[in-house]
């Protein structure tokens, strides 16, 4: 790596800084374009993202404009008035007394070191034996030993995130070795991950997908509106909408998740007169892979049908995909487990194409996160959408969350960009695929062994970290005496807790807070040790037998 030689952190506003460097020395061979940090800060940050794309965008259409979908709040956001002063930073020799930034000399951290797994040795034991130490110092950039350092990481940042990490996630969105012979020989990757089929897409870092979901609701809805979602959905996605005066209308689900025909039925027959004057929904929130809480995964044809339905009714899609890379090997109840993917190309080929990958209109905002594949405490995610949407999100970031923690970005840059690279990160994701496959298989075999088949039923999850168990509650003795679904659910839940196992009630995840017709419990296989999962399912089976008199 040929490091930059001239580096300066300049105060733009009281809470935004800009790194100015000689970009002719940026890291070679890593990207089709260099990180140009000389872009005047008064320009929309997304404009520089084109340089991070490896694949030429010629021949692709431009995204649709979404002006008519934007809320009054979103339309009213303006660039920071203080940022206008940033245009003068191009003046040679300028001394800035305009920003409100502390001096890096006062930051009480000189150097940070972390031991990182060395691919392919990703287990805790292998990391202890052969992991590599990576270090980031306060002035690595000025000393010519790094592309990012603590003097920048610990300073106020920019709305889109640090350019080094932003470059990494932008390249990750494409990942195609055919575009660059050196990259092809290095990574042996021949398949795309997403490669959005329109020209003006971009990425933006953020402090978690929950934060970006909140921002998206504010961007596309007004008080009194409805949002479409699966009938069982991420509880926080419902709860964050309530204070905004926004309601969720649930779409029926099957083993592949959201049912497009029911979505069509809801939208075709929408009547404001029976919805207190609410206009037809314009936003769909969906978790296509390993859906929380049901564990359902939309197949390729199902995703195509959902996208076609969104086009028919002109719906904007929030594609929340924290579990996308936790797609697992097929479950084998009997016989040996399926072998892991033979190589990176086979791994990418096995992934179900995303909604983003078929989005010719720019109507998908995809939410990716490091929470499930690295660590939730990172609080680092990114969105991919059209430049128009990214620009509005950056405006929101600037006056709210501002940017991802500098310490988080420093660790991720050292691990992902400088140590693993795109190839090593794919190796890690392959490792995670097999780790979750093993955990799921343990839980499913325990369910087959201990849960009463006459009462409990399920489908094997193909992605994520959740197992959705249906309970035939009408067979409960109390149901014959007039107990409701929620009352029987509470009896089963309480009995399970008494037996020493905690599971989640399905009713907690209802998009519409009615009881529904069916009873479910959500089991998680992501955290507990294998022997603990088996014992927990044994206890749950005992609770069911006691409650149902089996």
Coordinates of C-alpha atoms in Angstrom, one line a residue:
X1 CA 0.0 0.0 0.0
X2 CA 1.3 3.4 -0.9
X3 CA 0.0 5.6 1.9
X4 CA -1.1 9.3 1.5
X5 CA 1.5 11.7 2.5
X6 CA -0.3 15.0 3.1
X7 CA -3.2 14.8 5.6
X8 CA -5.1 17.4 7.4
X9 CA -8.4 17.3 9.3
X10 CA -10.2 20.5 8.7
X11 CA -13.3 21.8 10.7
X12 CA -16.2 22.4 8.4
X13 CA -18.9 23.0 11.0
X14 CA -19.2 22.5 14.7
X15 CA -19.9 18.8 14.2
X16 CA -18.5 18.0 10.8
X17 CA -14.9 17.6 9.7
X18 CA -13.3 16.9 6.4
X19 CA -10.1 15.0 5.7
X20 CA -8.0 16.7 3.0
X21 CA -5.2 14.5 1.5
X22 CA -3.3 14.0 -1.6
X23 CA -5.4 11.2 -3.2
X24 CA -2.8 10.3 -5.8
X25 CA -1.3 8.0 -3.2
X26 CA -4.5 6.2 -2.2
X27 CA -4.5 2.5 -2.0
X28 CA -3.8 1.0 -5.4
X29 CA -5.4 -2.1 -6.9
X30 CA -8.3 -2.0 -4.4
X31 CA -10.8 0.0 -6.3
X32 CA -11.7 1.4 -9.7
X33 CA -11.4 4.9 -8.3
X34 CA -9.5 6.5 -5.5
X35 CA -11.0 8.1 -2.4
X36 CA -11.1 11.8 -3.3
X37 CA -11.4 13.6 0.0
X38 CA -10.9 16.9 -1.7
X39 CA -14.6 17.0 -2.7
X40 CA -15.9 20.3 -1.5
X41 CA -18.0 19.6 1.6
X42 CA -20.9 21.8 0.4
X43 CA -21.6 19.2 -2.3
X44 CA -23.9 16.3 -1.6
X45 CA -21.7 13.6 -0.2
X46 CA -23.3 10.9 -2.4
X47 CA -21.8 12.5 -5.5
X48 CA -18.4 11.0 -4.8
X49 CA -19.7 7.4 -4.6
X50 CA -19.5 6.8 -8.3
X51 CA -15.7 6.4 -7.9
X52 CA -16.2 3.4 -5.6
X53 CA -18.1 1.4 -8.1
X54 CA -16.0 -1.2 -9.9
X55 CA -18.5 -2.0 -12.7
X56 CA -19.2 0.6 -15.4
X57 CA -22.8 1.8 -15.2
X58 CA -23.2 2.6 -18.9
X59 CA -26.4 1.4 -20.4
X60 CA -28.3 1.2 -17.1
X61 CA -31.4 3.4 -16.7
X62 CA -31.6 6.1 -14.1
X63 CA -33.8 5.5 -11.0
X64 CA -37.3 6.9 -10.8
X65 CA -37.7 10.2 -8.9
X66 CA -39.6 9.8 -5.7
X67 CA -40.5 13.4 -5.0
X68 CA -44.2 12.7 -4.7
X69 CA -43.5 10.0 -2.1
X70 CA -41.4 12.2 0.2
X71 CA -43.0 13.5 3.4
X72 CA -43.1 17.2 4.3
X73 CA -40.5 16.5 6.9
X74 CA -38.2 14.9 4.3
X75 CA -38.7 17.6 1.7
X76 CA -38.0 20.3 4.2
X77 CA -34.5 19.1 5.1
X78 CA -31.8 21.5 3.9
X79 CA -28.0 21.2 4.0
X80 CA -26.3 22.7 7.0
X81 CA -26.0 26.4 6.7
X82 CA -22.5 26.2 8.3
X83 CA -21.4 23.7 5.6
X84 CA -21.6 26.5 3.0
X85 CA -18.3 27.7 4.3
X86 CA -16.7 24.4 3.2
X87 CA -16.3 25.7 -0.4
X88 CA -13.4 27.9 0.8
X89 CA -11.4 25.0 2.1
X90 CA -10.0 24.5 -1.5
X91 CA -8.1 27.7 -1.1
X92 CA -4.4 26.9 -0.7
X93 CA -2.9 27.8 2.6
X94 CA -6.2 28.6 4.2
X95 CA -6.2 28.5 8.0
X96 CA -9.6 27.5 9.4
X97 CA -10.9 29.0 12.6
X98 CA -14.4 28.4 11.5
X99 CA -15.2 24.9 12.8
X100 CA -15.9 23.7 16.3
X101 CA -13.6 20.7 16.4
X102 CA -11.3 19.8 19.3
X103 CA -7.6 19.2 18.6
X104 CA -6.6 15.6 18.1
X105 CA -3.7 16.3 20.5
X106 CA -6.3 16.2 23.3
X107 CA -7.6 12.7 22.4
X108 CA -6.5 10.3 25.2
X109 CA -5.8 7.4 22.9
X110 CA -2.5 6.9 21.2
X111 CA -2.9 3.4 19.7
X112 CA -5.4 0.6 19.7
X113 CA -4.7 -3.1 18.8
X114 CA -7.0 -6.0 18.1
X115 CA -6.4 -9.7 17.3
X116 CA -8.4 -10.7 14.3
X117 CA -9.1 -14.1 12.8
X118 CA -6.8 -15.1 10.0
X119 CA -8.8 -16.7 7.2
X120 CA -9.7 -19.5 7.1
X121 CA -9.0 -19.9 10.8
X122 CA -12.2 -18.3 12.1
X123 CA -13.0 -20.2 15.3
X124 CA -12.1 -18.9 18.7
X125 CA -9.5 -21.6 19.1
X126 CA -7.9 -20.8 15.7
X127 CA -7.9 -17.1 16.4
X128 CA -6.0 -17.6 19.7
X129 CA -3.5 -19.7 17.8
X130 CA -3.1 -18.0 14.5
X131 CA -5.0 -14.7 14.6
X132 CA -3.3 -11.6 13.4
X133 CA -2.7 -8.4 15.4
X134 CA -3.8 -5.2 13.7
X135 CA -3.0 -1.8 15.2
X136 CA -4.3 1.7 14.5
X137 CA -2.4 4.7 15.8
X138 CA -3.3 8.4 16.2
X139 CA -1.3 9.7 13.3
X140 CA -0.9 6.7 10.9
X141 CA -2.1 8.8 7.9
X142 CA 0.4 11.6 8.4
X143 CA 3.2 9.1 9.1
X144 CA 2.4 7.2 5.9
X145 CA 1.5 3.9 7.6
X146 CA -2.2 3.7 7.1
X147 CA -5.3 5.0 5.2
X148 CA -7.2 5.8 8.4
X149 CA -6.1 6.7 11.9
X150 CA -7.4 7.7 15.3
X151 CA -7.0 11.5 14.7
X152 CA -9.7 11.1 12.1
X153 CA -11.7 8.3 13.7
X154 CA -12.1 10.1 17.0
X155 CA -13.0 13.4 15.3
X156 CA -16.5 14.5 14.2
X157 CA -17.3 12.6 11.0
X158 CA -19.4 13.0 7.8
X159 CA -23.0 11.9 7.3
X160 CA -22.3 9.1 4.8
X161 CA -19.5 7.6 7.0
X162 CA -15.7 7.4 6.5
X163 CA -14.8 7.0 2.8
X164 CA -12.6 4.0 3.4
X165 CA -15.4 1.9 4.9
X166 CA -18.0 3.4 2.5
X167 CA -15.8 2.2 -0.3
X168 CA -15.7 -1.3 1.1
X169 CA -19.5 -1.7 1.4
X170 CA -20.0 -0.2 -2.0
X171 CA -17.6 -2.7 -3.6
X172 CA -19.2 -5.5 -1.5
X173 CA -22.6 -4.6 -3.1
X174 CA -21.1 -5.4 -6.5
X175 CA -18.3 -8.0 -6.0
X176 CA -17.6 -9.3 -9.5
X177 CA -14.2 -10.6 -10.5
X178 CA -15.0 -10.4 -14.3
X179 CA -14.6 -6.6 -14.0
X180 CA -11.0 -6.6 -13.1
X181 CA -8.5 -9.3 -14.0
X182 CA -6.3 -8.7 -10.9
X183 CA -9.3 -8.8 -8.6
X184 CA -10.5 -12.0 -10.4
X185 CA -7.2 -13.8 -9.9
X186 CA -7.0 -12.6 -6.3
X187 CA -10.5 -13.5 -5.1
X188 CA -11.7 -16.2 -7.7
X189 CA -15.1 -14.6 -7.5
X190 CA -17.2 -14.8 -10.7
X191 CA -20.7 -14.0 -9.4
X192 CA -22.4 -10.8 -8.4
X193 CA -24.0 -10.2 -5.0
X194 CA -26.4 -7.4 -5.9
X195 CA -25.2 -5.2 -8.8
X196 CA -28.3 -2.9 -8.8
X197 CA -29.6 -2.7 -12.4
X198 CA -30.0 1.1 -12.5
X199 CA -27.2 3.6 -12.8
X200 CA -27.5 6.1 -9.9
X201 CA -27.4 3.9 -6.9
X202 CA -25.2 4.6 -3.9
X203 CA -24.5 3.5 -0.3
X204 CA -24.5 5.3 3.0
X205 CA -23.3 4.1 6.4
X206 CA -25.5 4.5 9.5
X207 CA -25.9 3.5 13.2
X208 CA -28.0 0.4 12.6
X209 CA -30.9 -0.8 10.5
X210 CA -33.4 0.2 13.2
X211 CA -32.3 3.8 13.0
X212 CA -32.6 3.7 9.2
X213 CA -36.0 2.1 9.4
X214 CA -37.1 5.0 11.6
X215 CA -35.7 7.5 9.2
X216 CA -37.4 5.8 6.2
X217 CA -40.8 5.9 8.0
X218 CA -40.3 9.6 8.5
X219 CA -39.2 10.1 4.9
X220 CA -42.1 8.4 3.3
X221 CA -45.1 8.7 5.6
X222 CA -47.3 11.3 7.3
X223 CA -49.4 10.9 10.4
X224 CA -52.5 8.8 9.6
X225 CA -50.7 6.7 6.9
X226 CA -50.4 2.9 6.7
X227 CA -47.3 0.8 5.9
X228 CA -47.5 -2.7 4.5
X229 CA -45.6 -5.5 6.3
X230 CA -45.8 -9.2 6.9
X231 CA -48.7 -10.2 9.4
X232 CA -46.0 -11.2 11.8
X233 CA -43.0 -8.8 11.8
X234 CA -40.1 -7.3 13.7
X235 CA -41.9 -5.9 16.8
X236 CA -39.7 -2.7 16.8
X237 CA -40.8 -1.9 13.2
X238 CA -44.4 -1.7 14.5
X239 CA -43.6 0.0 17.8
X240 CA -41.5 2.8 16.2
X241 CA -44.4 3.6 13.8
X242 CA -47.0 4.1 16.6
X243 CA -45.7 7.5 18.0
X244 CA -45.6 8.8 14.4
X245 CA -49.3 8.1 14.0
X246 CA -48.5 5.4 11.4
X247 CA -50.2 2.1 11.4
X248 CA -49.2 -1.3 10.0
X249 CA -51.5 -3.4 7.8
X250 CA -50.4 -7.1 7.9
X251 CA -50.1 -9.2 4.8
X252 CA -50.8 -12.9 5.1
X253 CA -47.8 -15.3 5.1
X254 CA -47.0 -18.9 4.2
X255 CA -43.8 -21.0 4.4
X256 CA -42.1 -18.6 2.0
X257 CA -43.2 -15.4 3.9
X258 CA -45.3 -12.6 2.4
X259 CA -48.1 -13.7 0.1
X260 CA -48.1 -11.4 -3.0
X261 CA -51.8 -12.2 -3.9
X262 CA -52.9 -10.9 -0.5
X263 CA -50.8 -7.8 -0.9
X264 CA -52.6 -7.3 -4.2
X265 CA -56.0 -7.8 -2.7
X266 CA -55.3 -5.3 0.1
X267 CA -54.1 -2.6 -2.3
X268 CA -56.7 -3.2 -5.0
X269 CA -59.6 -3.0 -2.5
X270 CA -58.2 -0.2 -0.4
X271 CA -60.9 2.2 0.7
X272 CA -60.1 5.3 2.6
X273 CA -63.6 5.5 3.9
X274 CA -63.1 2.4 6.0
X275 CA -59.6 3.4 7.1
X276 CA -60.5 6.8 8.7
X277 CA -59.6 8.5 5.5
X278 CA -56.1 7.0 5.2
X279 CA -54.7 7.0 1.7
X280 CA -53.5 3.8 0.0
X281 CA -50.2 2.6 1.4
X282 CA -47.1 3.5 -0.5
X283 CA -44.4 1.7 1.5
X284 CA -43.8 -2.0 2.1
X285 CA -41.5 -3.1 5.0
X286 CA -40.3 -6.7 4.5
X287 CA -37.6 -9.0 5.8
X288 CA -37.1 -11.4 2.9
X289 CA -34.5 -13.8 4.4
X290 CA -34.8 -15.6 7.7
X291 CA -37.7 -13.3 8.5
X292 CA -38.1 -12.2 12.2
X293 CA -40.0 -13.8 13.8
X294 CA -41.1 -16.6 11.5
X295 CA -37.7 -17.6 10.0
X296 CA -39.4 -17.7 6.5
X297 CA -37.3 -17.0 3.4
X298 CA -38.7 -15.7 0.2
X299 CA -37.6 -17.8 -2.8
X300 CA -36.5 -16.2 -6.1
X301 CA -39.9 -16.5 -7.8
X302 CA -41.6 -15.1 -4.7
X303 CA -39.3 -12.1 -4.7
X304 CA -40.0 -11.5 -8.3
X305 CA -43.8 -11.6 -7.6
X306 CA -43.4 -9.2 -4.7
X307 CA -41.4 -6.7 -6.8
X308 CA -43.9 -7.0 -9.7
X309 CA -46.7 -6.2 -7.2
X310 CA -44.8 -3.2 -6.0
X311 CA -44.5 -2.0 -9.6
X312 CA -48.2 -2.6 -10.2
X313 CA -49.3 -0.5 -7.2
X314 CA -46.3 1.9 -7.2
X315 CA -45.0 0.8 -3.8
X316 CA -41.6 1.7 -2.3
X317 CA -39.9 -1.2 -0.7
X318 CA -37.8 -1.2 2.5
X319 CA -35.8 -4.4 2.2
X320 CA -34.5 -5.1 5.7
X321 CA -31.9 -7.9 5.3
X322 CA -29.8 -8.4 8.4
X323 CA -30.0 -12.2 7.9
X324 CA -29.2 -12.3 4.2
X325 CA -25.8 -13.9 4.6
X326 CA -27.1 -16.3 7.3
X327 CA -28.8 -18.4 4.5
X328 CA -28.0 -22.0 5.5
X329 CA -27.4 -25.3 3.9
X330 CA -30.5 -27.5 3.3
X331 CA -31.7 -29.4 6.4
X332 CA -31.5 -33.1 6.3
X333 CA -33.6 -34.8 9.0
X334 CA -32.0 -38.1 8.2
X335 CA -28.6 -38.7 6.8
X336 CA -25.4 -36.6 6.8
X337 CA -25.5 -32.8 6.8
X338 CA -25.0 -31.0 3.5
X339 CA -21.3 -30.1 2.8
X340 CA -20.3 -26.5 2.8
X341 CA -20.0 -24.5 -0.4
X342 CA -16.9 -25.6 -2.3
X343 CA -15.6 -22.0 -2.9
X344 CA -16.6 -18.4 -2.8
X345 CA -18.3 -18.5 -6.2
X346 CA -20.5 -21.4 -5.2
X347 CA -21.3 -19.6 -1.9
X348 CA -22.5 -16.4 -3.8
X349 CA -24.4 -18.5 -6.3
X350 CA -26.3 -20.2 -3.5
X351 CA -27.6 -16.9 -2.2
X352 CA -31.2 -16.1 -3.3
X353 CA -31.0 -12.9 -5.4
X354 CA -32.1 -9.8 -3.5
X355 CA -34.9 -7.5 -4.3
X356 CA -32.2 -4.8 -4.8
X357 CA -30.7 -7.0 -7.6
X358 CA -33.9 -6.9 -9.6
X359 CA -34.8 -3.3 -8.9
X360 CA -34.9 -1.5 -12.2
X361 CA -36.8 1.5 -10.8
X362 CA -34.8 2.5 -7.8
X363 CA -37.9 1.6 -5.6
X364 CA -35.9 -0.5 -3.1
X365 CA -34.0 0.8 -0.1
X366 CA -31.9 -2.1 1.1
X367 CA -30.8 -2.2 4.7
X368 CA -27.6 -4.2 5.4
X369 CA -26.0 -4.5 8.8
X370 CA -22.9 -5.9 10.6
X371 CA -25.0 -6.7 13.6
X372 CA -25.7 -10.3 12.8
X373 CA -22.5 -11.2 10.9
X374 CA -19.9 -9.3 13.0
X375 CA -21.4 -8.0 16.2
X376 CA -24.5 -6.0 17.2
X377 CA -22.5 -3.7 19.5
X378 CA -20.8 -2.3 16.4
X379 CA -24.0 -0.3 15.7
X380 CA -23.0 -0.1 12.1
X381 CA -25.2 -0.6 9.0
X382 CA -25.5 0.7 5.5
X383 CA -28.3 1.4 3.0
X384 CA -28.2 1.0 -0.7
X385 CA -30.7 3.2 -2.7
X386 CA -30.9 5.8 -5.4
X387 CA -28.8 8.9 -5.0
X388 CA -32.0 10.9 -4.4
X389 CA -32.9 8.8 -1.4
X390 CA -29.3 8.7 -0.1
X391 CA -29.0 12.4 -0.3
X392 CA -32.1 12.8 1.9
X393 CA -30.8 10.3 4.3
X394 CA -27.5 12.1 4.6
X395 CA -29.4 15.3 5.4
X396 CA -31.2 13.5 8.2
X397 CA -27.9 11.9 9.5
X398 CA -26.3 15.3 9.7
X399 CA -28.8 16.6 12.3
X400 CA -29.5 13.4 14.2
X401 CA -27.1 10.4 14.5
X402 CA -24.4 12.3 12.5
X403 CA -22.3 9.2 11.7
X404 CA -21.2 5.7 13.0
X405 CA -18.9 5.7 16.0
X406 CA -15.4 6.4 15.0
X407 CA -14.0 3.6 17.1
X408 CA -16.4 1.1 15.4
X409 CA -15.3 2.4 11.9
X410 CA -11.7 2.2 12.9
X411 CA -12.0 -1.5 13.9
X412 CA -14.0 -2.4 10.8
X413 CA -11.6 -0.6 8.5
X414 CA -8.6 -2.5 10.0
X415 CA -10.4 -5.8 9.9
X416 CA -12.4 -5.7 6.7
X417 CA -10.5 -3.4 4.4
X418 CA -6.9 -3.8 5.5
X419 CA -6.7 -7.3 6.8
X420 CA -9.4 -9.5 5.2
X421 CA -10.4 -7.6 2.0
X422 CA -13.4 -8.6 0.0
X423 CA -12.2 -12.2 -0.4
X424 CA -11.5 -12.7 3.4
X425 CA -14.9 -11.2 4.3
X426 CA -16.6 -13.7 2.0
X427 CA -14.7 -16.5 3.7
X428 CA -16.0 -15.2 7.0
X429 CA -19.6 -15.1 5.7
X430 CA -19.2 -18.7 4.5
X431 CA -18.0 -19.6 8.0
X432 CA -21.1 -17.9 9.5
X433 CA -23.3 -19.9 7.1
X434 CA -22.0 -23.2 8.3
X435 CA -22.0 -22.0 12.0
X436 CA -25.7 -21.2 11.8
X437 CA -26.5 -24.3 9.8
X438 CA -25.0 -26.4 12.6
X439 CA -26.9 -24.5 15.3
X440 CA -30.2 -24.8 13.4
X441 CA -29.7 -28.5 12.9
X442 CA -29.2 -29.1 16.6
X443 CA -32.4 -27.3 17.5
X444 CA -34.5 -29.0 14.8
X445 CA -33.3 -32.5 15.8
X446 CA -34.2 -31.6 19.4
X447 CA -37.7 -30.5 18.3
X448 CA -38.1 -33.8 16.4
X449 CA -37.1 -35.7 19.5
X450 CA -39.0 -33.8 22.2
X451 CA -41.9 -31.8 20.9
X452 CA -45.3 -33.6 20.7
X453 CA -46.1 -34.0 17.0
X454 CA -49.8 -34.0 17.5
X455 CA -49.7 -30.4 18.9
X456 CA -46.5 -28.8 17.5
X457 CA -45.6 -28.3 13.9
X458 CA -42.9 -26.4 11.9
X459 CA -41.0 -25.9 8.7
X460 CA -37.2 -25.9 8.8
X461 CA -35.8 -22.4 8.5
X462 CA -33.5 -21.7 5.5
X463 CA -31.9 -18.6 6.9
X464 CA -31.6 -16.4 10.0
X465 CA -31.7 -17.4 13.6
X466 CA -35.3 -18.1 14.4
X467 CA -37.5 -21.2 14.5
X468 CA -41.3 -20.7 14.3
X469 CA -43.3 -23.4 16.0
X470 CA -47.0 -23.6 15.4
X471 CA -49.2 -24.9 18.2
X472 CA -52.7 -26.4 17.6
X473 CA -54.2 -24.5 20.5
X474 CA -57.7 -25.8 19.9
X475 CA -56.6 -29.2 21.3
X476 CA -55.9 -27.5 24.6
X477 CA -58.5 -28.6 27.3
X478 CA -59.2 -25.0 28.1
X479 CA -60.1 -24.2 24.5
X480 CA -63.1 -26.6 24.8
X481 CA -64.2 -24.6 27.9
X482 CA -64.1 -21.3 26.1
X483 CA -60.5 -20.0 26.7
X484 CA -59.3 -17.7 23.9
X485 CA -56.1 -18.1 21.9
X486 CA -54.3 -15.5 23.9
X487 CA -55.4 -17.1 27.2
X488 CA -54.1 -20.5 26.0
X489 CA -50.9 -18.9 24.7
X490 CA -50.3 -17.4 28.1
X491 CA -50.9 -20.7 29.9
X492 CA -48.3 -22.4 27.6
X493 CA -45.8 -19.6 28.0
X494 CA -46.1 -19.5 31.8
X495 CA -45.8 -23.3 32.0
X496 CA -42.7 -23.2 29.9
X497 CA -41.1 -20.6 32.2
X498 CA -42.0 -22.7 35.2
X499 CA -40.2 -25.6 33.5
X500 CA -37.1 -23.4 33.0
X501 CA -37.3 -22.3 29.4
X502 CA -38.1 -18.9 27.9
X503 CA -39.6 -18.6 24.4
X504 CA -41.3 -15.7 22.6
X505 CA -45.0 -15.5 22.2
X506 CA -46.1 -15.2 18.6
X507 CA -48.7 -12.6 19.5
X508 CA -45.9 -10.2 20.4
X509 CA -45.0 -10.0 16.7
X510 CA -48.5 -9.3 15.2
X511 CA -48.4 -6.4 12.8
X512 CA -52.0 -5.7 13.7
X513 CA -52.6 -6.1 17.4
X514 CA -55.4 -8.6 17.1
X515 CA -55.1 -12.2 18.2
X516 CA -55.1 -13.7 14.8
X517 CA -56.3 -17.3 14.3
X518 CA -53.1 -19.4 14.9
X519 CA -50.7 -19.8 17.8
X520 CA -47.0 -19.7 17.4
X521 CA -43.9 -19.5 19.6
X522 CA -40.5 -18.2 18.4
X523 CA -37.4 -20.2 19.3
X524 CA -33.9 -18.7 18.8
X525 CA -30.9 -20.9 17.9
X526 CA -28.2 -18.2 17.7
X527 CA -26.8 -17.8 21.2
X528 CA -27.1 -20.8 23.5
X529 CA -24.7 -23.7 23.5
X530 CA -25.8 -26.8 21.7
X531 CA -26.4 -28.8 24.8
X532 CA -28.4 -25.9 26.3
X533 CA -30.6 -25.7 23.2
X534 CA -31.4 -29.4 23.4
X535 CA -32.3 -29.2 27.1
X536 CA -34.4 -26.1 26.5
X537 CA -36.5 -27.9 23.8
X538 CA -36.8 -30.9 26.1
X539 CA -38.3 -28.6 28.8
X540 CA -40.6 -27.0 26.3
X541 CA -41.9 -30.4 25.2
X542 CA -42.6 -31.3 28.8
X543 CA -44.5 -28.0 29.3
X544 CA -46.6 -28.7 26.2
X545 CA -47.4 -32.2 27.3
X546 CA -48.5 -31.0 30.8
X547 CA -50.7 -28.2 29.4
X548 CA -52.3 -30.4 26.7
X549 CA -52.7 -33.4 29.0
X550 CA -50.6 -35.7 26.8

